[in-house]
Short mmCIF file of C-alpha atoms in Angstrom, two decimals:
data_model
loop_
_atom_site.label_atom_id
_atom_site.label_comp_id
_atom_site.label_asym_id
_atom_site.label_seq_id
_atom_site.Cartn_x
_atom_site.Cartn_y
_atom_site.Cartn_z
CA MET A 99 25.36 129.36 160.54
CA SER A 100 23.81 126.31 162.11
CA GLU A 101 26.67 124.17 160.95
CA PRO A 102 29.18 123.15 163.62
CA ARG A 103 32.52 124.79 163.02
CA PHE A 104 35.69 122.90 163.67
CA GLU A 105 37.19 124.84 166.57
CA LYS A 106 39.24 122.28 168.42
CA LEU A 107 41.81 120.93 165.99
CA ALA A 108 44.62 118.46 166.36
CA VAL A 109 47.34 117.00 164.16
CA ILE A 110 49.03 113.69 164.92
CA GLY A 111 52.71 113.68 164.01
CA ALA A 112 55.19 116.55 163.69
CA GLY A 113 56.90 115.43 160.48
CA THR A 114 57.04 117.62 157.37
CA MET A 115 53.36 117.13 156.59
CA GLY A 116 52.13 117.28 160.20
CA ILE A 117 53.78 120.57 161.02
CA GLY A 118 52.83 121.95 157.59
CA ILE A 119 49.15 121.16 158.18
CA ALA A 120 49.33 122.70 161.67
CA GLU A 121 50.77 125.82 160.04
CA VAL A 122 47.81 126.01 157.63
CA PHE A 123 45.35 125.94 160.55
CA ALA A 124 47.35 128.44 162.61
CA ALA A 125 47.75 130.82 159.66
CA GLY A 126 43.97 130.58 159.20
CA GLY A 127 43.54 131.86 162.76
CA GLN A 128 42.83 128.55 164.48
CA ASP A 129 44.52 126.97 167.49
CA VAL A 130 45.92 123.51 166.90
CA LYS A 131 47.35 120.81 169.12
CA VAL A 132 50.17 118.69 167.72
CA VAL A 133 50.56 115.21 169.16
CA GLU A 134 54.06 113.78 168.94
CA ILE A 135 55.63 111.07 171.10
CA SER A 136 58.99 112.79 171.15
CA GLU A 137 58.96 116.39 172.35
CA GLN A 138 62.36 116.84 170.72
CA VAL A 139 60.91 116.02 167.30
CA PHE A 140 58.17 118.60 167.90
CA GLN A 141 60.66 121.27 169.01
CA ASN A 142 62.83 120.66 165.95
CA ALA A 143 59.79 120.94 163.69
CA MET A 144 58.80 124.18 165.43
CA SER A 145 62.21 125.75 164.98
CA GLY A 146 62.00 124.81 161.31
CA LEU A 147 58.61 126.49 161.08
CA LYS A 148 59.96 129.53 162.92
CA LYS A 149 62.79 129.87 160.39
CA ARG A 150 60.42 129.58 157.45
CA LEU A 151 58.10 132.20 158.88
CA GLN A 152 61.06 134.47 159.66
CA LYS A 153 62.15 134.29 156.03
CA ARG A 154 58.69 135.31 154.91
CA VAL A 155 58.81 138.25 157.32
CA GLU A 156 62.18 139.32 155.89
CA ARG A 157 60.78 139.12 152.37
CA GLY A 158 57.92 141.33 153.44
CA LYS A 159 55.29 138.65 152.77
CA ILE A 160 53.93 138.60 156.31
CA ARG A 161 54.24 140.81 159.40
CA GLN A 162 56.29 139.91 162.46
CA GLU A 163 53.19 139.92 164.70
CA PHE A 164 51.47 137.48 162.34
CA ALA A 165 54.42 135.08 162.45
CA GLU A 166 54.42 135.19 166.24
CA LYS A 167 50.68 134.55 166.37
CA VAL A 168 51.02 131.52 164.09
CA LEU A 169 53.71 130.04 166.33
CA LYS A 170 51.67 130.69 169.47
CA ARG A 171 48.63 128.90 168.03
CA VAL A 172 50.55 125.62 167.60
CA ARG A 173 50.66 123.76 170.91
CA TYR A 174 52.48 120.61 171.90
CA VAL A 175 50.56 117.66 173.35
CA PRO A 176 52.39 114.44 174.30
CA ASP A 177 49.44 112.05 174.33
CA ILE A 178 46.33 111.51 172.22
CA ARG A 179 44.33 111.03 175.42
CA GLU A 180 44.37 114.81 175.66
CA LEU A 181 42.18 115.06 172.55
CA VAL A 182 38.92 114.13 174.34
CA ASP A 183 37.10 117.28 173.21
CA ALA A 184 38.57 117.58 169.69
CA ASP A 185 36.27 118.46 166.78
CA LEU A 186 38.65 117.29 164.08
CA VAL A 187 41.90 115.33 164.17
CA ILE A 188 44.25 114.83 161.21
CA GLU A 189 46.77 112.04 161.35
CA ALA A 190 50.03 112.57 159.45
CA ILE A 191 52.35 109.78 160.59
CA VAL A 192 54.29 107.07 158.75
CA GLU A 193 52.57 105.47 155.73
CA LYS A 194 52.10 102.05 157.35
CA LEU A 195 48.62 100.61 157.51
CA ASP A 196 48.95 98.75 160.82
CA VAL A 197 50.46 101.78 162.56
CA LYS A 198 47.68 104.02 161.28
CA GLN A 199 44.99 101.49 162.20
CA ASN A 200 46.30 101.37 165.78
CA ILE A 201 46.18 105.15 166.04
CA PHE A 202 42.65 105.33 164.63
CA HIS A 203 41.48 102.58 166.95
CA GLU A 204 42.86 104.52 169.90
CA LEU A 205 41.54 107.89 168.65
CA ALA A 206 38.04 106.45 168.29
CA GLU A 207 38.14 105.27 171.89
CA VAL A 208 39.31 108.63 173.25
CA THR A 209 37.17 111.07 171.23
CA SER A 210 33.41 111.55 170.93
CA PRO A 211 31.61 109.74 168.07
CA ASN A 212 31.11 113.15 166.42
CA THR A 213 34.80 113.95 166.20
CA ILE A 214 36.00 113.81 162.61
CA LEU A 215 39.02 111.55 162.34
CA ALA A 216 41.00 112.21 159.17
CA SER A 217 44.12 110.71 157.66
CA ASN A 218 46.56 112.61 155.48
CA THR A 219 47.59 109.37 153.75
CA SER A 220 48.49 109.64 150.09
CA SER A 221 48.51 105.93 149.31
CA LEU A 222 46.56 103.87 151.83
CA SER A 223 42.88 102.98 151.71
CA ILE A 224 40.69 105.21 153.90
CA THR A 225 38.17 102.40 154.14
CA SER A 226 40.82 100.10 155.52
CA ILE A 227 42.07 102.68 158.06
CA ALA A 228 38.47 103.41 159.09
CA SER A 229 37.75 99.73 159.67
CA ALA A 230 39.91 99.85 162.81
CA ALA A 231 37.86 102.65 164.36
CA ARG A 232 34.57 102.70 166.19
CA HIS A 233 32.07 104.79 164.19
CA PRO A 234 33.89 104.58 160.84
CA GLU A 235 31.31 106.96 159.34
CA ARG A 236 33.30 109.91 160.77
CA VAL A 237 36.63 108.71 159.35
CA MET A 238 37.82 110.29 156.10
CA GLY A 239 40.89 111.32 154.15
CA ILE A 240 42.06 114.94 154.11
CA HIS A 241 45.08 114.81 151.85
CA PHE A 242 47.29 117.90 151.78
CA PHE A 243 50.15 118.20 149.29
CA ASN A 244 53.73 119.12 150.13
CA PRO A 245 54.43 121.92 151.07
CA ALA A 246 51.03 122.14 152.76
CA SER A 247 51.27 125.88 153.38
CA ARG A 248 51.77 126.68 149.69
CA MET A 249 49.93 123.90 147.81
CA GLN A 250 46.29 124.87 147.55
CA LEU A 251 44.85 121.54 146.57
CA VAL A 252 43.39 119.26 149.24
CA GLU A 253 41.80 115.91 148.39
CA VAL A 254 38.80 115.22 150.63
CA VAL A 255 38.47 111.45 150.48
CA LEU A 256 35.31 109.54 151.32
CA GLY A 257 35.78 105.94 152.44
CA ALA A 258 33.12 103.31 151.83
CA GLU A 259 31.59 104.02 155.27
CA THR A 260 32.15 107.78 155.48
CA ALA A 261 28.98 109.86 155.96
CA PRO A 262 28.55 111.78 152.66
CA SER A 263 27.38 114.93 154.49
CA LEU A 264 30.87 115.35 155.94
CA ALA A 265 32.37 116.02 152.51
CA GLU A 266 30.62 119.37 151.91
CA GLN A 267 31.09 120.41 155.52
CA VAL A 268 34.85 119.81 155.41
CA LYS A 269 35.09 121.36 151.94
CA ARG A 270 33.50 124.63 153.10
CA TRP A 271 35.83 124.79 156.08
CA LEU A 272 38.92 124.18 153.91
CA LYS A 273 37.82 126.95 151.57
CA GLU A 274 37.74 129.33 154.53
CA LEU A 275 41.36 128.32 155.10
CA ASP A 276 42.08 129.46 151.53
CA LYS A 277 42.47 125.96 150.13
CA GLU A 278 41.03 124.41 146.95
CA PRO A 279 39.35 121.19 148.11
CA VAL A 280 38.12 118.46 145.76
CA ILE A 281 35.90 115.57 146.79
CA VAL A 282 37.04 112.12 145.77
CA LYS A 283 35.97 108.56 146.43
CA ASP A 284 38.40 106.19 148.07
CA THR A 285 40.32 104.61 145.16
CA PRO A 286 44.06 103.82 145.01
CA GLY A 287 46.02 107.04 144.44
CA PHE A 288 42.84 109.17 144.79
CA LEU A 289 42.91 111.73 141.94
CA VAL A 290 46.32 113.34 141.56
CA ASN A 291 48.56 110.36 142.19
CA ARG A 292 46.36 108.19 140.02
CA ILE A 293 45.84 110.43 136.97
CA ALA A 294 49.49 111.55 136.96
CA ARG A 295 50.73 107.93 136.75
CA PRO A 296 50.99 107.79 132.93
CA PHE A 297 52.93 111.08 132.89
CA HIS A 298 55.72 109.30 134.76
CA LEU A 299 55.37 105.67 133.67
CA GLU A 300 54.92 106.17 129.94
CA ALA A 301 58.08 108.30 129.93
CA TYR A 302 60.17 105.24 130.85
CA ARG A 303 58.61 103.34 127.95
CA TYR A 304 59.64 106.03 125.45
CA VAL A 305 63.22 105.67 126.62
CA GLN A 306 63.26 101.87 126.80
CA ASP A 307 61.61 101.51 123.37
CA GLN A 308 64.01 104.06 121.82
CA ILE A 309 61.17 106.40 120.96
CA ALA A 310 62.88 109.37 122.59
CA SER A 311 65.71 110.26 124.94
CA LYS A 312 65.08 111.59 128.44
CA GLU A 313 66.17 115.07 127.33
CA GLN A 314 63.76 114.92 124.40
CA VAL A 315 60.83 113.79 126.52
CA ASP A 316 61.43 116.59 129.02
CA ARG A 317 61.80 119.17 126.24
CA ILE A 318 58.62 118.02 124.49
CA MET A 319 56.58 118.12 127.69
CA ARG A 320 57.89 121.58 128.56
CA THR A 321 56.90 122.76 125.09
CA ALA A 322 53.42 121.45 125.87
CA GLY A 323 53.23 123.75 128.90
CA PHE A 324 54.30 121.51 131.76
CA ARG A 325 56.62 123.34 134.13
CA MET A 326 58.92 120.29 134.18
CA GLY A 327 59.20 117.14 132.12
CA PRO A 328 58.68 113.77 133.83
CA PHE A 329 62.37 113.02 134.35
CA GLU A 330 63.29 116.44 135.79
CA LEU A 331 60.24 116.25 138.00
CA GLN A 332 61.10 112.75 139.26
CA ASP A 333 64.62 113.91 140.14
CA LEU A 334 63.03 116.65 142.24
CA ILE A 335 60.40 114.43 143.91
CA GLY A 336 62.81 111.52 144.43
CA ILE A 337 62.71 108.49 142.15
CA ASP A 338 62.29 106.23 145.20
CA ILE A 339 59.18 108.17 146.30
CA ASN A 340 57.78 108.15 142.77
CA PHE A 341 58.45 104.40 142.44
CA ALA A 342 56.76 103.68 145.79
CA ALA A 343 53.69 105.65 144.65
CA SER A 344 53.64 103.70 141.36
CA VAL A 345 53.85 100.34 143.11
CA SER A 346 51.17 101.29 145.60
CA VAL A 347 48.66 102.33 142.91
CA PHE A 348 49.54 99.22 140.85
CA GLU A 349 49.02 96.86 143.80
CA GLY A 350 45.90 98.69 144.93
CA ASN A 351 44.34 98.02 141.51
CA PHE A 352 45.15 94.29 141.52
CA TYR A 353 47.91 94.72 138.95
CA ASP A 354 45.88 96.44 136.25
CA ALA A 355 48.18 97.00 133.25
CA ARG A 356 47.32 100.72 133.19
CA TYR A 357 49.39 101.25 136.32
CA ARG A 358 52.23 98.83 135.65
CA PRO A 359 55.54 100.32 136.89
CA HIS A 360 58.65 100.06 134.74
CA PRO A 361 61.80 97.96 135.37
CA LEU A 362 64.02 100.98 134.67
CA GLN A 363 62.32 102.75 137.55
CA ARG A 364 63.26 100.01 139.97
CA GLN A 365 66.77 99.82 138.56
CA MET A 366 67.33 103.51 139.28
CA VAL A 367 66.25 102.93 142.88
CA GLU A 368 68.48 99.84 143.17
CA GLN A 369 71.54 101.72 141.97
CA GLY A 370 70.84 104.56 144.37
CA ALA A 371 70.37 107.11 141.59
CA ILE A 372 67.21 108.48 143.17
CA GLY A 373 67.38 112.12 142.15
CA ARG A 374 68.69 115.46 143.34
CA LYS A 375 68.91 114.40 146.97
CA ALA A 376 71.46 111.72 145.95
CA GLY A 377 73.34 114.02 143.56
CA ARG A 378 72.26 111.87 140.62
CA GLY A 379 69.10 110.50 139.14
CA HIS A 380 67.99 110.80 135.55
CA TYR A 381 70.45 113.69 135.36
CA SER A 382 73.65 114.36 137.28
CA TYR A 383 73.73 117.04 139.98
CA GLU A 384 77.28 116.47 141.23
CA LYS A 385 79.42 119.56 141.51
CA MET B 1380 57.01 129.83 92.13
CA LYS B 1381 53.70 128.77 93.51
CA ASN B 1382 53.63 127.96 97.19
CA GLU B 1383 50.68 125.67 97.25
CA VAL B 1384 50.30 123.18 100.06
CA ILE B 1385 47.59 120.56 99.89
CA VAL B 1386 45.74 120.08 103.18
CA LEU B 1387 43.82 116.84 103.68
CA GLY B 1388 41.26 116.77 106.45
CA THR B 1389 38.47 118.82 107.93
CA GLY B 1390 37.60 120.32 111.28
CA PRO B 1391 39.46 122.68 113.60
CA LEU B 1392 42.91 121.12 113.04
CA ALA B 1393 42.62 121.64 109.27
CA ASN B 1394 41.34 125.19 109.67
CA ARG B 1395 44.20 126.12 111.96
CA MET B 1396 46.70 124.52 109.59
CA GLY B 1397 45.25 126.55 106.70
CA ARG B 1398 45.65 129.82 108.61
CA PHE B 1399 49.19 128.87 109.63
CA LEU B 1400 50.20 128.22 106.00
CA GLU B 1401 48.74 131.52 104.85
CA GLU B 1402 50.74 133.36 107.49
CA ARG B 1403 53.86 131.67 106.09
CA GLY B 1404 53.10 132.89 102.58
CA CYS B 1405 51.77 129.56 101.38
CA GLN B 1406 48.47 128.88 99.74
CA PRO B 1407 46.52 126.08 101.37
CA VAL B 1408 44.64 123.94 98.86
CA ARG B 1409 41.78 121.93 100.30
CA ALA B 1410 41.21 118.36 99.25
CA ASP B 1411 38.02 119.07 97.37
CA GLU B 1412 39.74 121.42 94.92
CA LYS B 1413 41.24 120.26 91.64
CA PRO B 1414 44.47 118.26 91.83
CA ARG B 1415 47.84 120.09 91.43
CA SER B 1416 51.11 118.56 90.45
CA ASP B 1417 53.46 121.33 91.49
CA ALA B 1418 52.51 121.59 95.16
CA LEU B 1419 55.23 122.33 97.71
CA ALA B 1420 53.99 119.64 100.08
CA LEU B 1421 50.96 117.67 101.14
CA ILE B 1422 49.85 117.87 104.76
CA ASP B 1423 47.40 115.22 105.87
CA ILE B 1424 45.90 115.88 109.27
CA THR B 1425 43.37 113.02 109.24
CA ALA B 1426 43.84 110.50 112.04
CA GLY B 1427 42.67 107.64 109.84
CA MET B 1428 40.23 105.75 112.03
CA GLU B 1429 37.66 105.29 109.31
CA GLY B 1430 39.76 104.24 106.31
CA GLU B 1431 39.32 107.51 104.41
CA LYS B 1432 42.99 108.35 105.00
CA LYS B 1433 44.29 105.66 102.67
CA THR B 1434 41.79 106.46 99.90
CA SER B 1435 42.55 110.16 99.82
CA LEU B 1436 46.34 109.73 100.10
CA LEU B 1437 46.33 107.26 97.20
CA LYS B 1438 44.19 109.59 95.12
CA TRP B 1439 46.39 112.63 95.76
CA GLU B 1440 49.71 110.88 95.35
CA GLN B 1441 49.01 110.41 91.65
CA ASN B 1442 49.16 114.18 91.16
CA LEU B 1443 52.37 114.78 93.09
CA SER B 1444 55.92 114.65 91.82
CA PRO B 1445 57.80 111.74 93.50
CA ASP B 1446 59.89 114.03 95.71
CA THR B 1447 57.08 116.15 97.13
CA PRO B 1448 57.01 115.53 100.88
CA VAL B 1449 53.88 114.10 102.45
CA PHE B 1450 53.41 115.08 106.08
CA THR B 1451 50.87 112.78 107.65
CA SER B 1452 49.30 112.60 111.09
CA VAL B 1453 50.56 109.59 113.01
CA LEU B 1454 48.13 109.92 115.90
CA HIS B 1455 46.42 106.64 115.00
CA LEU B 1456 48.79 104.85 112.62
CA THR B 1457 52.55 104.63 112.17
CA ALA B 1458 54.31 106.50 109.37
CA THR B 1459 55.69 103.13 108.29
CA GLN B 1460 52.23 101.70 107.69
CA ILE B 1461 51.05 104.84 105.90
CA ALA B 1462 54.18 104.83 103.71
CA SER B 1463 53.51 101.22 102.78
CA TRP B 1464 50.35 102.32 100.92
CA LEU B 1465 52.17 104.78 98.70
CA GLN B 1466 54.09 104.36 95.47
CA HIS B 1467 56.89 106.53 96.83
CA PRO B 1468 57.09 105.66 100.53
CA HIS B 1469 60.34 107.59 101.04
CA ARG B 1470 58.57 110.91 100.91
CA VAL B 1471 56.49 110.28 104.01
CA VAL B 1472 57.07 112.16 107.27
CA GLY B 1473 54.91 111.30 110.26
CA PHE B 1474 53.96 114.25 112.47
CA SER B 1475 51.68 115.40 115.27
CA PRO B 1476 49.14 118.02 114.17
CA LEU B 1477 48.25 118.92 117.78
CA PHE B 1478 49.05 122.59 118.49
CA PHE B 1479 51.17 122.58 115.33
CA GLU B 1480 50.58 126.27 114.65
CA LYS B 1481 51.13 127.26 118.28
CA TRP B 1482 54.34 125.54 119.33
CA ASP B 1483 57.85 126.10 118.00
CA ARG B 1484 58.61 122.37 118.10
CA VAL B 1485 56.92 119.66 116.10
CA GLU B 1486 57.27 115.95 116.75
CA VAL B 1487 58.06 113.96 113.61
CA SER B 1488 58.77 110.31 112.90
CA CYS B 1489 60.57 108.63 110.03
CA PRO B 1490 59.00 105.59 108.35
CA LEU B 1491 61.25 102.54 108.26
CA GLN B 1492 61.27 102.80 104.45
CA ALA B 1493 62.75 106.31 104.53
CA GLU B 1494 65.56 105.71 107.02
CA GLY B 1495 68.79 107.09 105.59
CA ASP B 1496 66.94 108.74 102.70
CA SER B 1497 67.88 112.37 102.04
CA ARG B 1498 64.28 113.25 101.22
CA PHE B 1499 63.41 112.96 104.90
CA GLU B 1500 66.02 115.61 105.76
CA ASN B 1501 64.75 117.81 102.92
CA ALA B 1502 61.24 117.60 104.27
CA LEU B 1503 62.48 118.70 107.70
CA SER B 1504 64.15 121.74 106.18
CA LEU B 1505 60.73 122.83 104.92
CA LEU B 1506 59.48 122.70 108.53
CA ALA B 1507 62.53 124.71 109.58
CA LYS B 1508 61.64 127.33 106.96
CA TRP B 1509 58.24 127.63 108.62
CA GLY B 1510 59.97 128.19 111.96
CA LYS B 1511 59.40 124.71 113.38
CA LYS B 1512 62.12 122.76 115.13
CA ALA B 1513 61.69 119.09 114.36
CA GLU B 1514 61.88 116.72 117.31
CA ILE B 1515 62.56 113.34 115.67
CA VAL B 1516 61.07 110.55 117.75
CA GLY B 1517 60.27 106.85 117.24
CA ASP B 1518 57.53 105.84 114.83
CA GLU B 1519 54.66 104.70 117.07
CA PRO B 1520 51.09 106.03 117.13
CA GLY B 1521 50.80 109.26 119.11
CA LEU B 1522 54.55 109.92 119.28
CA VAL B 1523 55.36 111.46 122.70
CA PHE B 1524 53.12 114.36 123.75
CA PRO B 1525 49.88 113.17 122.13
CA ARG B 1526 50.38 109.68 123.59
CA THR B 1527 51.03 111.06 127.08
CA LEU B 1528 48.05 113.40 126.88
CA ALA B 1529 45.76 110.62 125.65
CA LEU B 1530 46.75 108.41 128.58
CA LEU B 1531 46.18 111.21 131.10
CA VAL B 1532 42.78 111.89 129.56
CA ASN B 1533 41.95 108.18 129.58
CA GLU B 1534 42.71 107.89 133.29
CA ALA B 1535 40.67 111.03 133.99
CA ALA B 1536 37.81 109.58 131.91
CA TYR B 1537 37.89 106.38 133.97
CA CYS B 1538 37.68 108.51 137.14
CA LEU B 1539 34.67 110.35 135.71
CA GLN B 1540 32.86 107.25 134.49
CA GLU B 1541 33.36 105.59 137.90
CA LYS B 1542 32.07 108.77 139.58
CA THR B 1543 35.26 108.92 141.62
CA ALA B 1544 35.01 112.71 141.31
CA SER B 1545 33.24 115.41 139.27
CA ARG B 1546 34.71 116.69 135.98
CA GLU B 1547 35.45 120.08 137.57
CA ASP B 1548 37.20 118.50 140.55
CA ILE B 1549 39.27 116.22 138.31
CA ASP B 1550 40.54 119.18 136.28
CA LEU B 1551 41.09 121.34 139.36
CA ALA B 1552 43.03 118.56 141.11
CA MET B 1553 45.49 118.15 138.24
CA LYS B 1554 46.06 121.88 137.85
CA LYS B 1555 46.47 122.67 141.54
CA GLY B 1556 47.92 119.38 142.79
CA THR B 1557 50.62 118.81 140.21
CA ASN B 1558 50.87 121.95 138.08
CA PHE B 1559 49.31 120.62 134.89
CA PRO B 1560 48.92 123.55 132.47
CA GLN B 1561 45.35 122.40 131.79
CA GLY B 1562 42.92 120.02 133.40
CA PRO B 1563 42.96 116.78 131.34
CA LEU B 1564 39.24 116.84 130.52
CA LYS B 1565 39.26 120.46 129.38
CA TRP B 1566 42.45 119.78 127.42
CA ALA B 1567 40.80 116.81 125.69
CA ASP B 1568 37.88 119.02 124.66
CA ASP B 1569 40.32 121.50 123.10
CA VAL B 1570 42.28 118.82 121.24
CA GLY B 1571 39.18 116.88 120.20
CA ILE B 1572 37.79 113.67 121.70
CA ASP B 1573 38.07 112.06 118.24
CA GLN B 1574 41.83 112.67 118.29
CA ILE B 1575 42.20 111.26 121.83
CA VAL B 1576 40.26 108.11 120.91
CA ALA B 1577 42.29 107.75 117.70
CA ILE B 1578 45.55 107.79 119.69
CA LEU B 1579 44.36 105.27 122.28
CA THR B 1580 42.87 102.80 119.80
CA GLY B 1581 45.97 103.15 117.61
CA LEU B 1582 48.28 102.32 120.51
CA HIS B 1583 46.00 99.51 121.67
CA ARG B 1584 46.07 97.96 118.21
CA GLU B 1585 49.79 98.42 117.50
CA LEU B 1586 51.17 97.56 120.94
CA GLY B 1587 48.47 95.18 122.14
CA ASP B 1588 48.84 96.26 125.75
CA ASP B 1589 45.79 96.74 127.98
CA ARG B 1590 47.30 99.99 129.28
CA TYR B 1591 45.96 101.66 126.14
CA ARG B 1592 42.38 100.39 126.28
CA PRO B 1593 40.11 103.46 126.03
CA ALA B 1594 37.58 104.07 128.79
CA SER B 1595 34.11 103.14 127.58
CA LEU B 1596 32.98 106.71 128.27
CA LEU B 1597 35.49 107.94 125.67
CA ARG B 1598 34.32 105.38 123.10
CA LYS B 1599 30.72 106.41 123.61
CA MET B 1600 31.58 110.10 123.30
CA TYR B 1601 33.30 109.26 120.03
CA TYR B 1602 30.22 107.46 118.66
CA ALA B 1603 27.89 110.24 119.84
CA ARG B 1604 30.17 112.82 118.18
CA TYR B 1605 30.70 114.61 121.48
CA TRP B 1606 34.06 115.56 120.07
CA GLY B 1607 34.82 118.52 122.30
CA LYS B 1608 34.80 122.27 121.97
CA ALA B 1609 34.55 122.33 118.16
CA ALA B 1610 31.47 120.08 118.33
CA GLY B 1611 29.79 122.16 121.04
CA ARG B 1612 30.00 119.27 123.46
CA GLY B 1613 32.67 117.08 124.98
CA PHE B 1614 33.30 116.58 128.67
CA TYR B 1615 31.87 120.09 129.01
CA GLU B 1616 29.11 121.86 127.07
CA TYR B 1617 29.84 124.79 124.73
CA GLY B 1618 26.52 126.16 123.56
CA GLN B 1619 24.94 124.53 120.54
CA MET B 1620 26.00 121.12 119.21
CA SER B 1621 27.58 121.44 115.78
CA ASP B 1622 29.16 119.20 113.20
CA PRO B 1623 32.83 119.00 114.20
CA ALA B 1624 33.95 118.86 110.56
CA THR B 1625 31.99 121.75 109.10
CA GLY B 1626 30.96 123.76 112.14
CA GLU B 1627 27.33 123.57 110.93
CA PRO B 1628 24.68 123.32 113.68
CA ARG B 1629 23.25 119.85 114.28
#
């Protein structure tokens, strides 16, 4: 193939998503550098990955040699200045625009203009992140879902300045990594977080307007084939996370009524009833 | 005892309802047949966007005994408003005809006029006899599942009309990214674009909130009778275009 393959890969950030994305590349047979300011954070993430792989070995899902190879392919790098020759870099750090813009500005200075600079953001504008970088036409979104190793969907997001030819190129490469990529224009929430909004938000209205109880709504949606109803699902995701996603899509659309969050949602966050991780949310999980 | 059930409406929902009733030992009577007075129930699956719902309900009520239950689709209107047309409003039970034959639960709503009336409970026991658990919810257009589905489809339709993504990618994203049992656009084609538009316009009218405004693509598909799988064309193409009511080629 004449097409350039992405051989030299890097991930910025060794949080849940960062290390998960690195795992996807490594499991697909590719070496990957992980940039993280704190080596301790990286080491902790690696021991987490090691444990997860070990479990899969014990369950007979993968072989021991494969697990070892995956771990060997993930390499620690303390500084983004070591990414001079990278073909593709994915950033997976905190969801703060100014922090991401600083990183992209720096990345654009260090790398060649042909290096693809991608963000794993789920809620920020790619166009806005790209505006901080030299050659914004090579900046795009590559949005993996959590857990990255198991969730097949990847949203390939094109900012206003992104070169359209990159979409197909990145899509083909992701397919080789056994993912299911979709191409989406840069709009608030992209596809999944945007289209799923009513599933969550309308549910609060049913309860507030006395149309149905939470148990009823969940039961009805399960009958319809959803694995979980909106309230059970929010307890699993975290009501705080779900509320933040709602607010971000609402603000991103200049307060269009279609995305209006619900006061009950905020109240749950205010009272600390944010789901399973707090022992209580829409339902109680206390022992 | 005759087990006749009058079915008002045409199209795939009415056909499926007819087959369901036959399997339960009932005899479905279509609206164009001669009126009966001893029917077990009347099931009206018309959404009621075009005004024909009121006319046919009024016509048929004359032939029913006052206690015969009337199950009526509340995808576009409330059971309360439908009941207000009838001489015996207490007999009305709002319900969702979507996947009625397939699911073991059916969403129903009680018109304001029938609250506390034993006839409502009696009507539910008929559903129970047919193996359907009634999920009693508030009386607003679209109830719970149809309203949620319509809003998901609406958002997906906005994405498509803006060319944010292709129809295939939209459906794939929702199935793989958040475990939807169906992509919203494919699901809408199965349910019928006419039904989706009926739910959205009903909510928009009753609740007056811009959240329910249908995407202009959906409106246009409604006018063009791109009503989904049964019509041969919706968001996807299914061979030849046909009349969604009769199945005749167009």
